[in-house]
Coordinates of C-alpha atoms in Angstrom, one line a residue:
Chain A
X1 CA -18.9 -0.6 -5.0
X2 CA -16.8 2.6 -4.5
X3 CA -17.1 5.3 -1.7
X4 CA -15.7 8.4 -0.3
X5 CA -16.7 11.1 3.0
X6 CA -15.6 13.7 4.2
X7 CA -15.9 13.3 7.6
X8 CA -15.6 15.5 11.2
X9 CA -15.7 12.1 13.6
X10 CA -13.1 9.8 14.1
X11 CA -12.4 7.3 11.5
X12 CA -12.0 3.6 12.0
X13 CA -9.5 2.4 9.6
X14 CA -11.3 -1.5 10.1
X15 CA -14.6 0.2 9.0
X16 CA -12.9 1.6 5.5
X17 CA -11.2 -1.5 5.4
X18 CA -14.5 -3.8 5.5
X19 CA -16.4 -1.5 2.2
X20 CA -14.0 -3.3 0.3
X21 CA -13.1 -7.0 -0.8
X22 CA -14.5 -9.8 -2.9
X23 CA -14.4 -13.0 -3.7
X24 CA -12.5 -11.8 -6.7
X25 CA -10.1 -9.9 -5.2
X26 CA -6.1 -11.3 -4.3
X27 CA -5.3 -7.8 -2.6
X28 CA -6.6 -5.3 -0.1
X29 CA -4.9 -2.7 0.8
X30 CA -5.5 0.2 3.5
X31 CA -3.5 3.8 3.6
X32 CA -4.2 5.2 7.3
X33 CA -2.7 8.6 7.3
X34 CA -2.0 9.6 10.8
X35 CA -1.5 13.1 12.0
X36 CA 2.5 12.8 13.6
X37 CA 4.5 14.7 16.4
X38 CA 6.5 16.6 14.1
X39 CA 6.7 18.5 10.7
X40 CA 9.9 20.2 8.9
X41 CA 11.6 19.7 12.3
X42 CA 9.0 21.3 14.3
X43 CA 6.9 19.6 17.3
X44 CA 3.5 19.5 16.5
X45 CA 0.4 18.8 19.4
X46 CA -2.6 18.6 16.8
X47 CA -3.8 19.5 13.9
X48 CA -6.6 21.4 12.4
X49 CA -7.9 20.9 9.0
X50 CA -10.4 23.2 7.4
X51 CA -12.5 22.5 3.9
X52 CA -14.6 23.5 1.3
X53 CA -17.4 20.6 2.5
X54 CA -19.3 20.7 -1.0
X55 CA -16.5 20.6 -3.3
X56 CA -14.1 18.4 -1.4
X57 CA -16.7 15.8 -1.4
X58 CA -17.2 15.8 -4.9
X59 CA -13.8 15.9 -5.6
X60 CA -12.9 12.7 -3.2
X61 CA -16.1 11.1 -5.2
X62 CA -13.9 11.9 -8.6
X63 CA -10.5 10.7 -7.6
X64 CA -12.1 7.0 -6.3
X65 CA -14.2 7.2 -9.3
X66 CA -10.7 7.7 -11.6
X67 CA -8.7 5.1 -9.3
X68 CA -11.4 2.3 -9.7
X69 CA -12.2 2.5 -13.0
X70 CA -7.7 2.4 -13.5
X71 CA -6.9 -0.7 -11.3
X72 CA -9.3 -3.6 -13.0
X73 CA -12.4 -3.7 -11.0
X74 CA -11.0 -2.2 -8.0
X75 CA -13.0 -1.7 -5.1
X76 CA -12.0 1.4 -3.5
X77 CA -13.3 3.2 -0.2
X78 CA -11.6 7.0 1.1
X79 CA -12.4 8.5 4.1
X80 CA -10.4 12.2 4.7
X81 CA -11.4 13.6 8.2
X82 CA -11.7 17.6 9.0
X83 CA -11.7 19.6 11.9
X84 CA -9.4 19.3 14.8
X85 CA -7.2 16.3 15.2
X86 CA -5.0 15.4 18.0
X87 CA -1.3 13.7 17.7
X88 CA -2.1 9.7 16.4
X89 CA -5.4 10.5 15.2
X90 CA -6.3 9.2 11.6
X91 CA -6.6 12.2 9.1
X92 CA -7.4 9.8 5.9
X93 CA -7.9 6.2 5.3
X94 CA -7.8 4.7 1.8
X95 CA -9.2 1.1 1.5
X96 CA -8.9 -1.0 -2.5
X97 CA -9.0 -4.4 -3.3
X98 CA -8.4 -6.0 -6.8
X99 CA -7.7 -9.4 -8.4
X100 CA -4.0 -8.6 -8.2
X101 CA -1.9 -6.6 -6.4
X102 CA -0.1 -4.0 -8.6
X103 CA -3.6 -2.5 -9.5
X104 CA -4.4 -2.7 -5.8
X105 CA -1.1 -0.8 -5.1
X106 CA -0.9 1.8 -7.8
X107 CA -4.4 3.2 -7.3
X108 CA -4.0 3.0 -3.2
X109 CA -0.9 5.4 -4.4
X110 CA -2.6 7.3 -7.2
X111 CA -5.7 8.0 -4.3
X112 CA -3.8 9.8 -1.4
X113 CA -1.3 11.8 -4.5
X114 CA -4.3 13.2 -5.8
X115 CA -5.9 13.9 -2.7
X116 CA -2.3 15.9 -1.7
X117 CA -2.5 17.5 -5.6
X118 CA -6.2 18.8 -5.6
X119 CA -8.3 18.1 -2.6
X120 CA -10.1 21.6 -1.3
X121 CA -8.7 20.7 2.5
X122 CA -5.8 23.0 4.3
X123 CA -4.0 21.9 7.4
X124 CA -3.0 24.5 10.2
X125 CA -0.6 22.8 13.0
X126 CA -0.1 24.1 15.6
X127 CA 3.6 23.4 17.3
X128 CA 4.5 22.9 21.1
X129 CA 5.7 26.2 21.4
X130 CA 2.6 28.0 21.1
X131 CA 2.6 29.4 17.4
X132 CA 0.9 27.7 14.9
X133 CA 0.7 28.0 11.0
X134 CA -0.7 26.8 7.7
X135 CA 1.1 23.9 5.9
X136 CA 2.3 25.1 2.6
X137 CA 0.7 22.9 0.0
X138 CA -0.1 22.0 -3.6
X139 CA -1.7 24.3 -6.1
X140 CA -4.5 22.3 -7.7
X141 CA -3.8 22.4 -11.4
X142 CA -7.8 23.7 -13.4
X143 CA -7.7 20.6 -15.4
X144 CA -6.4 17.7 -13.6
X145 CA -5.8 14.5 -15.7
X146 CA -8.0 11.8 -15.3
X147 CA -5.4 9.2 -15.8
X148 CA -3.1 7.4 -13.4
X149 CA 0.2 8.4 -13.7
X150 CA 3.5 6.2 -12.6
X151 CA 3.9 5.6 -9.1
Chain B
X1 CA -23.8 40.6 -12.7
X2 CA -23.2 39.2 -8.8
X3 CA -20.6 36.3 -7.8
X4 CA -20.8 34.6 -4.7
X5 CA -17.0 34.7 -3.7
X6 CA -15.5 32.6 -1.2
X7 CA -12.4 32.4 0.6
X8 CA -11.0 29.5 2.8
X9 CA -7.8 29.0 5.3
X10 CA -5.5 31.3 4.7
X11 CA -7.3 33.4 2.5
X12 CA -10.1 33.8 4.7
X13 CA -7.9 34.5 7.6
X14 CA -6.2 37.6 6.2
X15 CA -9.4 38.8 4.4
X16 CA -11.4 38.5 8.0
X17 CA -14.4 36.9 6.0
X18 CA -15.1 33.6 4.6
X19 CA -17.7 35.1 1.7
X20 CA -18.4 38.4 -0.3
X21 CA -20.6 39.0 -3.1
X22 CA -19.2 41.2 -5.6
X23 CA -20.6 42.8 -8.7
X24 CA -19.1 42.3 -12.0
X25 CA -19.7 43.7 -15.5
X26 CA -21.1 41.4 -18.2
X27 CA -18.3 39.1 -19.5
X28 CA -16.1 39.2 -16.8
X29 CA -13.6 36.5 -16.3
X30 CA -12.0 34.6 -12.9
X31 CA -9.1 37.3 -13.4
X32 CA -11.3 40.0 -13.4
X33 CA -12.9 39.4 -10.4
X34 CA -9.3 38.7 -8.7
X35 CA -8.4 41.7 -10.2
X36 CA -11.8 43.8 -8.7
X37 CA -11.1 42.1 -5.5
X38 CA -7.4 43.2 -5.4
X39 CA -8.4 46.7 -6.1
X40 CA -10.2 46.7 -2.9
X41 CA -6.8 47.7 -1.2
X42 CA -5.6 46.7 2.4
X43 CA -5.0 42.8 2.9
X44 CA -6.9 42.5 -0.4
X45 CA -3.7 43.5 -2.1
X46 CA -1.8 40.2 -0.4
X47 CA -4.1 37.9 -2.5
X48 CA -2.3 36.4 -5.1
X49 CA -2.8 38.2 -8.5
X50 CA -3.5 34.4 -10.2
X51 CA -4.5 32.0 -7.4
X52 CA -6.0 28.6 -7.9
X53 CA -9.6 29.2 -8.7
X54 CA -12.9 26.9 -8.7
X55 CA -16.3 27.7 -10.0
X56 CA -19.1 26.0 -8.9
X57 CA -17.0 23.9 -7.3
X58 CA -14.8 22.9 -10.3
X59 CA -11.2 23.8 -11.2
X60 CA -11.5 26.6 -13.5
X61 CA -8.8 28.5 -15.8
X62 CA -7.8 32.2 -15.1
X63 CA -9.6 32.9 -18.1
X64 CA -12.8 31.3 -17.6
X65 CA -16.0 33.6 -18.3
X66 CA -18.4 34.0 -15.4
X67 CA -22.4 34.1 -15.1
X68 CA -24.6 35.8 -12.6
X69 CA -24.9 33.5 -9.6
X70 CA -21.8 31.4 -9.8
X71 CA -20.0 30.5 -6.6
X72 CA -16.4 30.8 -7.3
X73 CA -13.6 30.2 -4.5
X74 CA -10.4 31.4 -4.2
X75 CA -8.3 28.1 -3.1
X76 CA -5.2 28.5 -1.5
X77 CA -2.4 25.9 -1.6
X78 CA -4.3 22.4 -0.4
X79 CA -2.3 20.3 1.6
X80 CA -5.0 17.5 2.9
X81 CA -3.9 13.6 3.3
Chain C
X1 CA 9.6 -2.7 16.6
X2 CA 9.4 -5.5 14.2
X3 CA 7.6 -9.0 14.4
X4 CA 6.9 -11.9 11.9
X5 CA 5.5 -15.3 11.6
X6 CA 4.2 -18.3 9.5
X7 CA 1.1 -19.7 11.4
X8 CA -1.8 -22.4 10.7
X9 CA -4.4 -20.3 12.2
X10 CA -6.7 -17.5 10.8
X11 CA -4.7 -14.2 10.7
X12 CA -6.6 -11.1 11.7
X13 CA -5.3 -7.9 9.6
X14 CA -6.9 -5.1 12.1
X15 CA -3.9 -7.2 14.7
X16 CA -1.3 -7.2 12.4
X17 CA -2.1 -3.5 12.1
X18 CA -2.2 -2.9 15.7
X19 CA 1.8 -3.9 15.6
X20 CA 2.9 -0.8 14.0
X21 CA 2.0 2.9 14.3
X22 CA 4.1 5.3 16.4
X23 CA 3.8 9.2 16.9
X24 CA 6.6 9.4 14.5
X25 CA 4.6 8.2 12.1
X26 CA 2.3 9.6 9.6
X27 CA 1.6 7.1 7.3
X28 CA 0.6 3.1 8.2
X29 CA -0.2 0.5 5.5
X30 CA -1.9 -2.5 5.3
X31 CA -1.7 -5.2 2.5
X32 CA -3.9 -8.2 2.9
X33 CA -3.4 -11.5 0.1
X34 CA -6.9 -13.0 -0.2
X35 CA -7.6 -16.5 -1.7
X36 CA -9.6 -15.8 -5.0
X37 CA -11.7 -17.4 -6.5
X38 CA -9.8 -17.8 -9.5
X39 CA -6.3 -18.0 -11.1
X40 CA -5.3 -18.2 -14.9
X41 CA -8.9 -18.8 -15.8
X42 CA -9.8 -21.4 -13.9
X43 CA -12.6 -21.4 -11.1
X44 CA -10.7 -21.8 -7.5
X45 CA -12.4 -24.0 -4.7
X46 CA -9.5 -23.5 -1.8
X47 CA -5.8 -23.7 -1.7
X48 CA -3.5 -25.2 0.1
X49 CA 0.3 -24.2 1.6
X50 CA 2.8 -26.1 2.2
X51 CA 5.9 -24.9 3.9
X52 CA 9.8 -25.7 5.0
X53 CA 8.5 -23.7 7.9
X54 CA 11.9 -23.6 10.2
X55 CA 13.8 -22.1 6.9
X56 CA 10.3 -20.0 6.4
X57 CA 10.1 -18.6 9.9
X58 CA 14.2 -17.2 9.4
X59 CA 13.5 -16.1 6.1
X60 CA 10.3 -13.3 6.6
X61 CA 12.1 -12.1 9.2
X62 CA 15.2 -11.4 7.2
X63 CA 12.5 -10.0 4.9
X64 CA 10.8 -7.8 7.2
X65 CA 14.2 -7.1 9.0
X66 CA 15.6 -5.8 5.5
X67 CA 12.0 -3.7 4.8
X68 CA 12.8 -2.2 8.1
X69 CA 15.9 -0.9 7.4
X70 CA 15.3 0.5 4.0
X71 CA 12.4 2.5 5.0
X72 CA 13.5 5.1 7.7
X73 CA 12.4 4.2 11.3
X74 CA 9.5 1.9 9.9
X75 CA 7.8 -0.5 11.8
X76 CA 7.3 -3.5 10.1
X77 CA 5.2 -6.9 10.8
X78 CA 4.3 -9.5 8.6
X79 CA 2.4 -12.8 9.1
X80 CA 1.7 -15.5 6.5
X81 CA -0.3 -18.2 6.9
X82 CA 0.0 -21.9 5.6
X83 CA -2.3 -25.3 5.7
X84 CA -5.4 -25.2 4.1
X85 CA -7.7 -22.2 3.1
X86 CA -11.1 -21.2 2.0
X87 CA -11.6 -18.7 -0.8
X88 CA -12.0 -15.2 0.9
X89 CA -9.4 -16.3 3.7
X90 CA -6.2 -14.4 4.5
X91 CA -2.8 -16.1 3.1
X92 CA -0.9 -12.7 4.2
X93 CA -0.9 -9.5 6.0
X94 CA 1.8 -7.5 6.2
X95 CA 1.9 -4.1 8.0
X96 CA 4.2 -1.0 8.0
X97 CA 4.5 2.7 9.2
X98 CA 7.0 5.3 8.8
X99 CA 6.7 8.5 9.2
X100 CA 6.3 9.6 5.6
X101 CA 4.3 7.6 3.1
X102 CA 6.5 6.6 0.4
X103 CA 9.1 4.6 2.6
X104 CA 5.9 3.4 4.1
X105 CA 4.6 2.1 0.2
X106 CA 8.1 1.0 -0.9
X107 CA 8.7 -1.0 2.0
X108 CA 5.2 -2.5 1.4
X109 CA 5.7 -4.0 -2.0
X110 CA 9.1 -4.8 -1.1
X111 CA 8.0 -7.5 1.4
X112 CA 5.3 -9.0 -0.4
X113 CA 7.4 -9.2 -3.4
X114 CA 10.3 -10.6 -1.7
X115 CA 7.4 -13.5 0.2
X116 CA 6.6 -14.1 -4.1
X117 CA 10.6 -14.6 -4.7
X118 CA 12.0 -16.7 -1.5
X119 CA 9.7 -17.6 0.5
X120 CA 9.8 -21.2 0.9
X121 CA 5.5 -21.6 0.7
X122 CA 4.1 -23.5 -2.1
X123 CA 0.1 -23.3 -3.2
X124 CA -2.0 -26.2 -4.3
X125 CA -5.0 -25.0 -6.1
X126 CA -8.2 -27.3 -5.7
X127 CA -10.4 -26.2 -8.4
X128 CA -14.1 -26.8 -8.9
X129 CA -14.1 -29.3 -11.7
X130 CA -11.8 -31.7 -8.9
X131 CA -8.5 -31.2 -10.0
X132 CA -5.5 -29.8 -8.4
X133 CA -2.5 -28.3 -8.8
X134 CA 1.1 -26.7 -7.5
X135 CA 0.8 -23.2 -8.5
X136 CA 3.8 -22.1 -11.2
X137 CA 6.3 -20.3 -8.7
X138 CA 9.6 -18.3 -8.8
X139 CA 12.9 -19.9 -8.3
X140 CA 14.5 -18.3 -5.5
X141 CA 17.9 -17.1 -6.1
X142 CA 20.8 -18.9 -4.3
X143 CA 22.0 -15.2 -2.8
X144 CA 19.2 -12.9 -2.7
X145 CA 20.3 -9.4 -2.8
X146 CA 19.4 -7.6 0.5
X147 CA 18.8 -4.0 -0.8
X148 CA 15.0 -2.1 -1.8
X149 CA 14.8 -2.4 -5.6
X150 CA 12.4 0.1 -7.4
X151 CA 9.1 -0.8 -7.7
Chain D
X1 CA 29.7 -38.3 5.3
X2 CA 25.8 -38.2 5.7
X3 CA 23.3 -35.4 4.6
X4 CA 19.7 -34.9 5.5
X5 CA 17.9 -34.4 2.4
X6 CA 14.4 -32.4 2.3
X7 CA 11.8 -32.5 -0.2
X8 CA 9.2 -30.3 0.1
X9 CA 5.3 -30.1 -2.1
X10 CA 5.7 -31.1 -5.7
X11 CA 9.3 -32.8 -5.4
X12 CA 8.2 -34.2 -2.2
X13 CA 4.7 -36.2 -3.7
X14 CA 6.8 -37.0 -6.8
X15 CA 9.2 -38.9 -4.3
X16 CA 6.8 -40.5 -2.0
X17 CA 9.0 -39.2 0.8
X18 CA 10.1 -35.8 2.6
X19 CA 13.2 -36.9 3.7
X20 CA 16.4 -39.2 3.1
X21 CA 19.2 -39.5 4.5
X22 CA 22.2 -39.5 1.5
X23 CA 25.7 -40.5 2.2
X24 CA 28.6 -39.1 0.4
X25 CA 32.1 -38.8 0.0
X26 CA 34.0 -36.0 2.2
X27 CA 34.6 -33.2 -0.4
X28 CA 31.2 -33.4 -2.3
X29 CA 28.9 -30.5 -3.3
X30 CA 25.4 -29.6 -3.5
X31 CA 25.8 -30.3 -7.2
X32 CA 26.8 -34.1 -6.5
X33 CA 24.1 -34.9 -4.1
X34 CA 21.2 -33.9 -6.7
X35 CA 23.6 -36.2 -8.8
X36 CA 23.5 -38.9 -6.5
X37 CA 19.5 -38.2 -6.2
X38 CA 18.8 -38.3 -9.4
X39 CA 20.8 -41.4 -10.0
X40 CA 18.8 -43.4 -8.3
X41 CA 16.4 -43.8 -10.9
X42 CA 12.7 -43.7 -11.2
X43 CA 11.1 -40.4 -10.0
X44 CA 14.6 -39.0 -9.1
X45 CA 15.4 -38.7 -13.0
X46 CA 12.4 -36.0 -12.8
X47 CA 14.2 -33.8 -10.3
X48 CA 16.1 -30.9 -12.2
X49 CA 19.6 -31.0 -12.5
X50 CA 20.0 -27.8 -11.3
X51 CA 17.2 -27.7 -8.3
X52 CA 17.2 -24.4 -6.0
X53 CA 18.9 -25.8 -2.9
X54 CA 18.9 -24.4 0.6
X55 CA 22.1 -25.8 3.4
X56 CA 21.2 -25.3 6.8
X57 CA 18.3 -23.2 5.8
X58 CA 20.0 -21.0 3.4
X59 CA 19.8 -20.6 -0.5
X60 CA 23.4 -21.7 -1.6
X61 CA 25.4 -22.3 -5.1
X62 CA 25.4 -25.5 -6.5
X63 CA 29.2 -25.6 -6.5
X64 CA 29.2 -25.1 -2.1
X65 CA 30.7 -27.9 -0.8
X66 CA 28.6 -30.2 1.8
X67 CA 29.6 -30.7 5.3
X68 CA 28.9 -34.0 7.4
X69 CA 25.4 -33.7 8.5
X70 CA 24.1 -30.8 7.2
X71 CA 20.2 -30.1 6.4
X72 CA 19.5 -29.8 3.0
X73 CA 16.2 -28.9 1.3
X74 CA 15.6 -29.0 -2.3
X75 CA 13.3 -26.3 -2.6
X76 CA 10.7 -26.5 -5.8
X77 CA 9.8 -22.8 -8.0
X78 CA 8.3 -21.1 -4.6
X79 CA 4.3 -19.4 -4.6
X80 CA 4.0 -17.5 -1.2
X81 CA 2.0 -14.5 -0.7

């Protein structure tokens, strides 16, 4: 019932949206990460994310795996997108439904914080003025826990 | 023995290459080869001297033993989402 | 930027979506209340809502109004839906972006927690066997405190 | 003076009605028209004696006093969402 993608086309959040949901489930929610006109004060015009294809995907496949089998039969869907993204362009969408609507929440949570902990994708934005640089992120811990943790 | 190495983002920007194979003795560990690839000199030096390492595509501690063939990556900081 | 409403007809989330989103913003979410197919153990045919829908209409948007100004810039729009429903139909969508994601999560939960306290909706359940009954609600307190609790 | 009284889902099919129109003297509160209901006997007894109560389409206190034709909905445990 779960997926993930790495993807380099557009994502439609109403796609990621319809993996998900059942008869059994109370609560859907979506995460649509959007790539936004500033960072840290600075204006951005786009993006460009680069990956580790094979590893990222298994990786995405693990944290859905870990959020579903945490919120009581969740469904869960996660699509991140790579390459280059312009200003309003989705960069992730996280889709999870589940009887009831804490589980739904906490693992739509505990999805894009691991994805921001561990996932093998790096974001270089480039700012109105010309320069561009490398968002400083997270350094992926070598064992990560395969619990959730408190929102 | 002989590691596929490879290095992404910023890593791969200041090294000018996205993949090296480098030879190792028997038993090295992750540390070692950071270590061999730091002694290379020039913008190898500006690698971290215990970066976030994965091999064969896995998270792996510092002190991890490597085998002939394995495809380890240096990761930088991720920031996806 | 925001908008609300208590309506009889279908609600279509990708809409209620579409009311949100800015270039400021890098994080939309999109919680959706399903009717299940079940509740405390017993198998759900279809539900129905009744509403004090003047007093309802004022109240989500004090809801959504208070959601809004708890979470930094966020646009905010929530619709809930009353008469009668089919398992699978939507009862709720509520929909809110902000430039960063956890204003954007707390101001999620917020509303839909809020809709649970002091909403004035009430559910019949129709279950299989031919019964029915008023769902077991909350009893709204007489002056509802307008700040974001923790979640 | 005269109230409009609301009753809304379970309070409403236990009355039979949705709405009645209460008279009371100046001075009285929200407290002495679910007094007044439930005096009436029959299916008011049922209603609680401390009902959440909302005046003009507004949760008040009990002790609020009521005001010549003011709306006033007594609102059963709600189940939104």
């Amino acid at each position: 019932m779960s997926s993930s993608a790495i993807v380099k086309e557009p994502i439609d959040p109403a796609y990621v949206l319809a993996q998900i949901g059942s008869d059994q489930d109370g609560a859907s929610i979506l995460f649509v990460g959007v790539v936004r006109d500033h960072n840290d004060g600075r204006s951005v015009g786009g993006v460009r994310y680069d990956t580790y294809e094979e590893m990222a995907a298994q990786v995405l496949a693990e944290i859905v795996d870990e959020a579903g089998r945490s919120a009581n039969t969740a469904r869960v869907a996660a699509v991140h997108r790579v390459g280059e993204l312009k200003v309003g362009e989705v960069s992730v969408a996280i889709a999870v439904s589940s009887p009831h609507r804490a589980e739904a929440y906490h693992a739509s949570r505990y999805i894009i914080e691991e994805i921001k902990k561990r996932l093998p994708v790096w974001k270089k934005e480039r700012y109105s003025d010309g320069a561009e640089g490398w968002v400083e992120g997270q350094t992926p811990d070598p064992a990560p826990a395969p619990h959730v943790d408190g929102s | 023995m002989e590691i596929r190495t490879l290095f992404f983002a910023s890593y791969k920007e200041l090294l000018g290459t996205g993949e090296l194979c480098v030879h190792l003795p028997d038993g090295a560990t992750v540390s070692d080869l950071v270590s061999a690839l730091r002694s290379r000199g020039g913008a190898f030096t500006v690698l971290p001297t215990a970066p976030a390492v994965a091999v064969n595509r896995t998270y792996t501690h510092p002190s991890s033993l490597l085998n002939d063939g394995d495809e380890v990556a240096l990761i930088p900081p991720v920031a996806g989402g």
